[in-house]
């Protein structure tokens, strides 16, 4: 399932919603929606934008942190990691 930056979550798709969100966020980063060392929208903003549960957003963010795409700064937010950094 290839997801682009403007796609929405398809709850009927075989790919889990958190994986769909991770793919969409990655596509948005590649498109330049968020620059390195800049925050992405808050969990609550992503919940509202994509109509999914907060736990789903957290799982997607955790996946992208594990993959080295994002990093979390406690009490500040989630940021885009610099390529190679």
Tab-separated table of N, CA and C in Angstrom:
chain	number	residue	atom	x	y	z
A	1	UNK	N	0.855	-1.175	0.000
A	1	UNK	CA	0.000	0.000	0.000
A	1	UNK	C	0.900	1.236	0.000
A	2	UNK	N	0.864	1.984	-1.063
A	2	UNK	CA	1.684	3.181	-1.213
A	2	UNK	C	0.861	4.397	-0.812
A	3	UNK	N	1.301	5.083	0.223
A	3	UNK	CA	0.549	6.244	0.705
A	3	UNK	C	1.319	7.530	0.443
A	4	UNK	N	0.587	8.550	0.023
A	4	UNK	CA	1.192	9.840	-0.250
A	4	UNK	C	0.903	10.827	0.867
A	5	UNK	N	1.469	12.017	0.762
A	5	UNK	CA	1.328	13.011	1.824
A	5	UNK	C	-0.093	13.537	2.021
A	6	UNK	N	-0.939	13.388	1.030
A	6	UNK	CA	-2.304	13.913	1.140
A	6	UNK	C	-3.346	12.815	1.358
A	7	UNK	N	-2.896	11.583	1.554
A	7	UNK	CA	-3.820	10.471	1.772
A	7	UNK	C	-4.451	10.545	3.161
A	8	UNK	N	-5.536	9.807	3.306
A	8	UNK	CA	-6.229	9.707	4.586
A	8	UNK	C	-6.133	8.272	5.075
A	9	UNK	N	-6.446	8.077	6.351
A	9	UNK	CA	-6.423	6.746	6.931
A	9	UNK	C	-7.623	5.967	6.402
A	10	UNK	N	-7.376	4.763	5.893
A	10	UNK	CA	-8.431	3.870	5.407
A	10	UNK	C	-8.592	2.754	6.425
A	11	UNK	N	-9.646	2.858	7.241
A	11	UNK	CA	-9.853	1.894	8.323
A	11	UNK	C	-10.202	0.500	7.806
A	12	UNK	N	-10.574	0.383	6.543
A	12	UNK	CA	-10.908	-0.910	5.971
A	12	UNK	C	-9.737	-1.582	5.271
A	13	UNK	N	-8.616	-0.889	5.224
A	13	UNK	CA	-7.435	-1.425	4.523
A	13	UNK	C	-6.751	-2.499	5.368
A	14	UNK	N	-6.014	-3.395	4.696
A	14	UNK	CA	-5.308	-4.437	5.442
A	14	UNK	C	-4.131	-3.896	6.260
A	15	UNK	N	-3.590	-2.748	5.889
A	15	UNK	CA	-2.469	-2.153	6.615
A	15	UNK	C	-3.004	-1.440	7.863
A	16	UNK	N	-2.404	-1.710	9.010
A	16	UNK	CA	-2.852	-1.131	10.276
A	16	UNK	C	-2.838	0.402	10.200
A	17	UNK	N	-3.803	1.058	10.846
A	17	UNK	CA	-3.865	2.525	10.800
A	17	UNK	C	-2.576	3.211	11.254
A	18	UNK	N	-1.901	2.679	12.251
A	18	UNK	CA	-0.665	3.336	12.704
A	18	UNK	C	0.415	3.265	11.637
A	19	UNK	N	0.449	2.178	10.879
A	19	UNK	CA	1.426	2.070	9.790
A	19	UNK	C	1.051	3.004	8.643
A	20	UNK	N	-0.244	3.166	8.398
A	20	UNK	CA	-0.697	4.121	7.383
A	20	UNK	C	-0.280	5.533	7.774
A	21	UNK	N	-0.509	5.894	9.053
A	21	UNK	CA	-0.145	7.226	9.516
A	21	UNK	C	1.363	7.437	9.420
A	22	UNK	N	2.147	6.442	9.794
A	22	UNK	CA	3.609	6.555	9.702
A	22	UNK	C	4.024	6.806	8.257
A	23	UNK	N	3.402	6.113	7.315
A	23	UNK	CA	3.729	6.296	5.896
A	23	UNK	C	3.327	7.690	5.417
A	24	UNK	N	2.175	8.169	5.856
A	24	UNK	CA	1.709	9.504	5.461
A	24	UNK	C	2.639	10.578	6.029
A	25	UNK	N	3.000	10.446	7.310
A	25	UNK	CA	3.891	11.432	7.923
A	25	UNK	C	5.259	11.428	7.243
A	26	UNK	N	5.759	10.252	6.913
A	26	UNK	CA	7.039	10.152	6.210
A	26	UNK	C	6.953	10.851	4.854
A	27	UNK	N	5.853	10.633	4.142
A	27	UNK	CA	5.667	11.279	2.835
A	27	UNK	C	5.592	12.804	2.992
A	28	UNK	N	4.963	13.265	4.066
A	28	UNK	CA	4.868	14.715	4.297
A	28	UNK	C	6.239	15.300	4.615
A	29	UNK	N	7.049	14.565	5.347
A	29	UNK	CA	8.405	15.028	5.646
A	29	UNK	C	9.218	15.102	4.361
A	30	UNK	N	9.118	14.064	3.530
A	30	UNK	CA	9.852	14.049	2.255
A	30	UNK	C	9.409	15.193	1.346
A	31	UNK	N	8.139	15.541	1.408
A	31	UNK	CA	7.615	16.641	0.593
A	31	UNK	C	8.098	17.995	1.115
A	32	UNK	N	8.527	18.037	2.366
A	32	UNK	CA	9.021	19.283	2.928
A	32	UNK	C	8.032	20.009	3.817
A	33	UNK	N	6.960	19.327	4.229
A	33	UNK	CA	5.985	19.963	5.119
A	33	UNK	C	6.632	20.397	6.429
A	34	UNK	N	7.585	19.607	6.915
A	34	UNK	CA	8.296	19.911	8.163
A	34	UNK	C	9.780	19.753	7.910
A	35	UNK	N	10.546	20.735	8.311
A	35	UNK	CA	11.989	20.741	8.101
A	35	UNK	C	12.704	20.027	9.245
A	36	UNK	N	13.944	19.584	9.013
A	36	UNK	CA	14.728	18.957	10.086
A	36	UNK	C	14.834	19.872	11.306
A	37	UNK	N	14.770	19.253	12.466
A	37	UNK	CA	14.839	19.943	13.763
A	37	UNK	C	13.671	20.888	14.000
A	38	UNK	N	12.569	20.657	13.306
A	38	UNK	CA	11.329	21.391	13.543
A	38	UNK	C	10.251	20.409	13.982
A	39	UNK	N	9.359	20.881	14.843
A	39	UNK	CA	8.317	20.016	15.395
A	39	UNK	C	7.248	19.679	14.363
A	40	UNK	N	6.749	18.456	14.453
A	40	UNK	CA	5.567	18.065	13.701
A	40	UNK	C	4.359	18.471	14.554
A	41	UNK	N	3.139	18.392	14.022
A	41	UNK	CA	1.969	18.727	14.839
A	41	UNK	C	1.891	17.840	16.092
A	42	UNK	N	1.214	18.351	17.097
A	42	UNK	CA	1.066	17.602	18.350
A	42	UNK	C	0.230	16.339	18.132
A	43	UNK	N	0.307	15.444	19.105
A	43	UNK	CA	-0.509	14.224	19.035
A	43	UNK	C	-1.980	14.590	18.876
A	44	UNK	N	-2.438	15.550	19.665
A	44	UNK	CA	-3.849	15.939	19.613
A	44	UNK	C	-4.226	16.495	18.242
A	45	UNK	N	-3.351	17.281	17.645
A	45	UNK	CA	-3.632	17.811	16.308
A	45	UNK	C	-3.721	16.678	15.288
A	46	UNK	N	-2.842	15.684	15.405
A	46	UNK	CA	-2.879	14.546	14.474
A	46	UNK	C	-4.128	13.697	14.693
A	47	UNK	N	-4.545	13.538	15.955
A	47	UNK	CA	-5.784	12.819	16.266
A	47	UNK	C	-6.952	13.485	15.544
A	48	UNK	N	-7.039	14.801	15.651
A	48	UNK	CA	-8.141	15.527	15.032
A	48	UNK	C	-8.044	15.516	13.501
A	49	UNK	N	-6.844	15.690	12.982
A	49	UNK	CA	-6.675	15.756	11.532
A	49	UNK	C	-7.003	14.433	10.848
A	50	UNK	N	-6.589	13.328	11.458
A	50	UNK	CA	-6.751	12.026	10.805
A	50	UNK	C	-7.900	11.191	11.365
A	51	UNK	N	-8.564	11.662	12.411
A	51	UNK	CA	-9.724	10.955	12.954
A	51	UNK	C	-9.381	9.594	13.523
A	52	UNK	N	-8.266	9.516	14.229
A	52	UNK	CA	-7.833	8.251	14.809
A	52	UNK	C	-7.568	8.445	16.303
A	53	UNK	N	-7.401	7.346	17.010
A	53	UNK	CA	-7.170	7.391	18.449
A	53	UNK	C	-5.763	7.887	18.771
A	54	UNK	N	-5.636	8.477	19.941
A	54	UNK	CA	-4.325	8.981	20.374
A	54	UNK	C	-3.305	7.852	20.467
A	55	UNK	N	-3.739	6.672	20.893
A	55	UNK	CA	-2.831	5.521	20.979
A	55	UNK	C	-2.284	5.151	19.601
A	56	UNK	N	-3.100	5.310	18.578
A	56	UNK	CA	-2.666	5.026	17.208
A	56	UNK	C	-1.607	6.033	16.771
A	57	UNK	N	-1.815	7.298	17.098
A	57	UNK	CA	-0.835	8.337	16.777
A	57	UNK	C	0.474	8.043	17.499
A	58	UNK	N	0.389	7.707	18.776
A	58	UNK	CA	1.597	7.408	19.563
A	58	UNK	C	2.359	6.235	18.975
A	59	UNK	N	1.635	5.227	18.546
A	59	UNK	CA	2.290	4.046	17.961
A	59	UNK	C	2.996	4.400	16.658
A	60	UNK	N	2.371	5.234	15.841
A	60	UNK	CA	2.989	5.673	14.575
A	60	UNK	C	4.250	6.486	14.854
A	61	UNK	N	4.170	7.391	15.825
A	61	UNK	CA	5.336	8.205	16.184
A	61	UNK	C	6.452	7.316	16.713
A	62	UNK	N	6.110	6.355	17.568
A	62	UNK	CA	7.118	5.436	18.109
A	62	UNK	C	7.811	4.665	16.991
A	63	UNK	N	7.045	4.255	15.988
A	63	UNK	CA	7.620	3.542	14.843
A	63	UNK	C	8.606	4.439	14.104
A	64	UNK	N	8.236	5.688	13.878
A	64	UNK	CA	9.115	6.614	13.154
A	64	UNK	C	10.339	7.001	13.984
A	65	UNK	N	10.205	7.044	15.296
A	65	UNK	CA	11.372	7.274	16.157
A	65	UNK	C	12.318	6.088	16.044
A	66	UNK	N	11.753	4.889	16.093
A	66	UNK	CA	12.555	3.662	15.963
A	66	UNK	C	13.279	3.609	14.619
A	67	UNK	N	12.636	4.112	13.571
A	67	UNK	CA	13.224	4.115	12.234
A	67	UNK	C	14.190	5.273	12.018
A	68	UNK	N	14.297	6.173	12.999
A	68	UNK	CA	15.217	7.293	12.890
A	68	UNK	C	14.709	8.463	12.080
A	69	UNK	N	13.403	8.524	11.857
A	69	UNK	CA	12.808	9.618	11.087
A	69	UNK	C	12.496	10.801	12.003
A	70	UNK	N	12.062	10.503	13.220
A	70	UNK	CA	11.682	11.518	14.195
A	70	UNK	C	12.458	11.318	15.487
A	71	UNK	N	12.452	12.347	16.333
A	71	UNK	CA	12.954	12.202	17.698
A	71	UNK	C	12.058	13.018	18.618
A	72	UNK	N	11.999	12.604	19.885
A	72	UNK	CA	11.133	13.246	20.859
A	72	UNK	C	11.973	14.018	21.856
A	73	UNK	N	11.556	15.243	22.124
A	73	UNK	CA	12.161	16.061	23.168
A	73	UNK	C	11.120	16.163	24.283
A	74	UNK	N	11.390	15.567	25.453
A	74	UNK	CA	10.401	15.613	26.544
A	74	UNK	C	9.952	17.039	26.853
A	75	UNK	N	8.662	17.201	27.054
A	75	UNK	CA	8.014	18.468	27.366
A	75	UNK	C	8.055	19.482	26.217
A	76	UNK	N	8.568	19.096	25.051
A	76	UNK	CA	8.668	20.022	23.916
A	76	UNK	C	7.910	19.523	22.686
A	77	UNK	N	8.015	18.236	22.379
A	77	UNK	CA	7.321	17.719	21.212
A	77	UNK	C	8.148	16.720	20.429
A	78	UNK	N	7.661	16.425	19.242
A	78	UNK	CA	8.293	15.465	18.352
A	78	UNK	C	8.847	16.227	17.152
A	79	UNK	N	10.100	15.943	16.822
A	79	UNK	CA	10.826	16.699	15.807
A	79	UNK	C	11.336	15.801	14.683
A	80	UNK	N	11.528	16.419	13.526
A	80	UNK	CA	12.073	15.712	12.371
A	80	UNK	C	13.593	15.599	12.555
A	81	UNK	N	14.085	14.388	12.414
A	81	UNK	CA	15.531	14.156	12.527
A	81	UNK	C	16.209	14.530	11.217
A	82	UNK	N	17.370	15.111	11.338
A	82	UNK	CA	18.176	15.433	10.160
A	82	UNK	C	18.612	14.145	9.493
A	83	UNK	N	18.671	14.126	8.167
A	83	UNK	CA	19.140	12.946	7.433
A	83	UNK	C	20.567	12.630	7.864
A	84	UNK	N	20.771	11.357	8.197
A	84	UNK	CA	22.097	10.932	8.629
A	84	UNK	C	22.425	11.321	10.052
A	85	UNK	N	21.456	11.912	10.756
A	85	UNK	CA	21.737	12.371	12.101
A	85	UNK	C	20.985	11.635	13.108
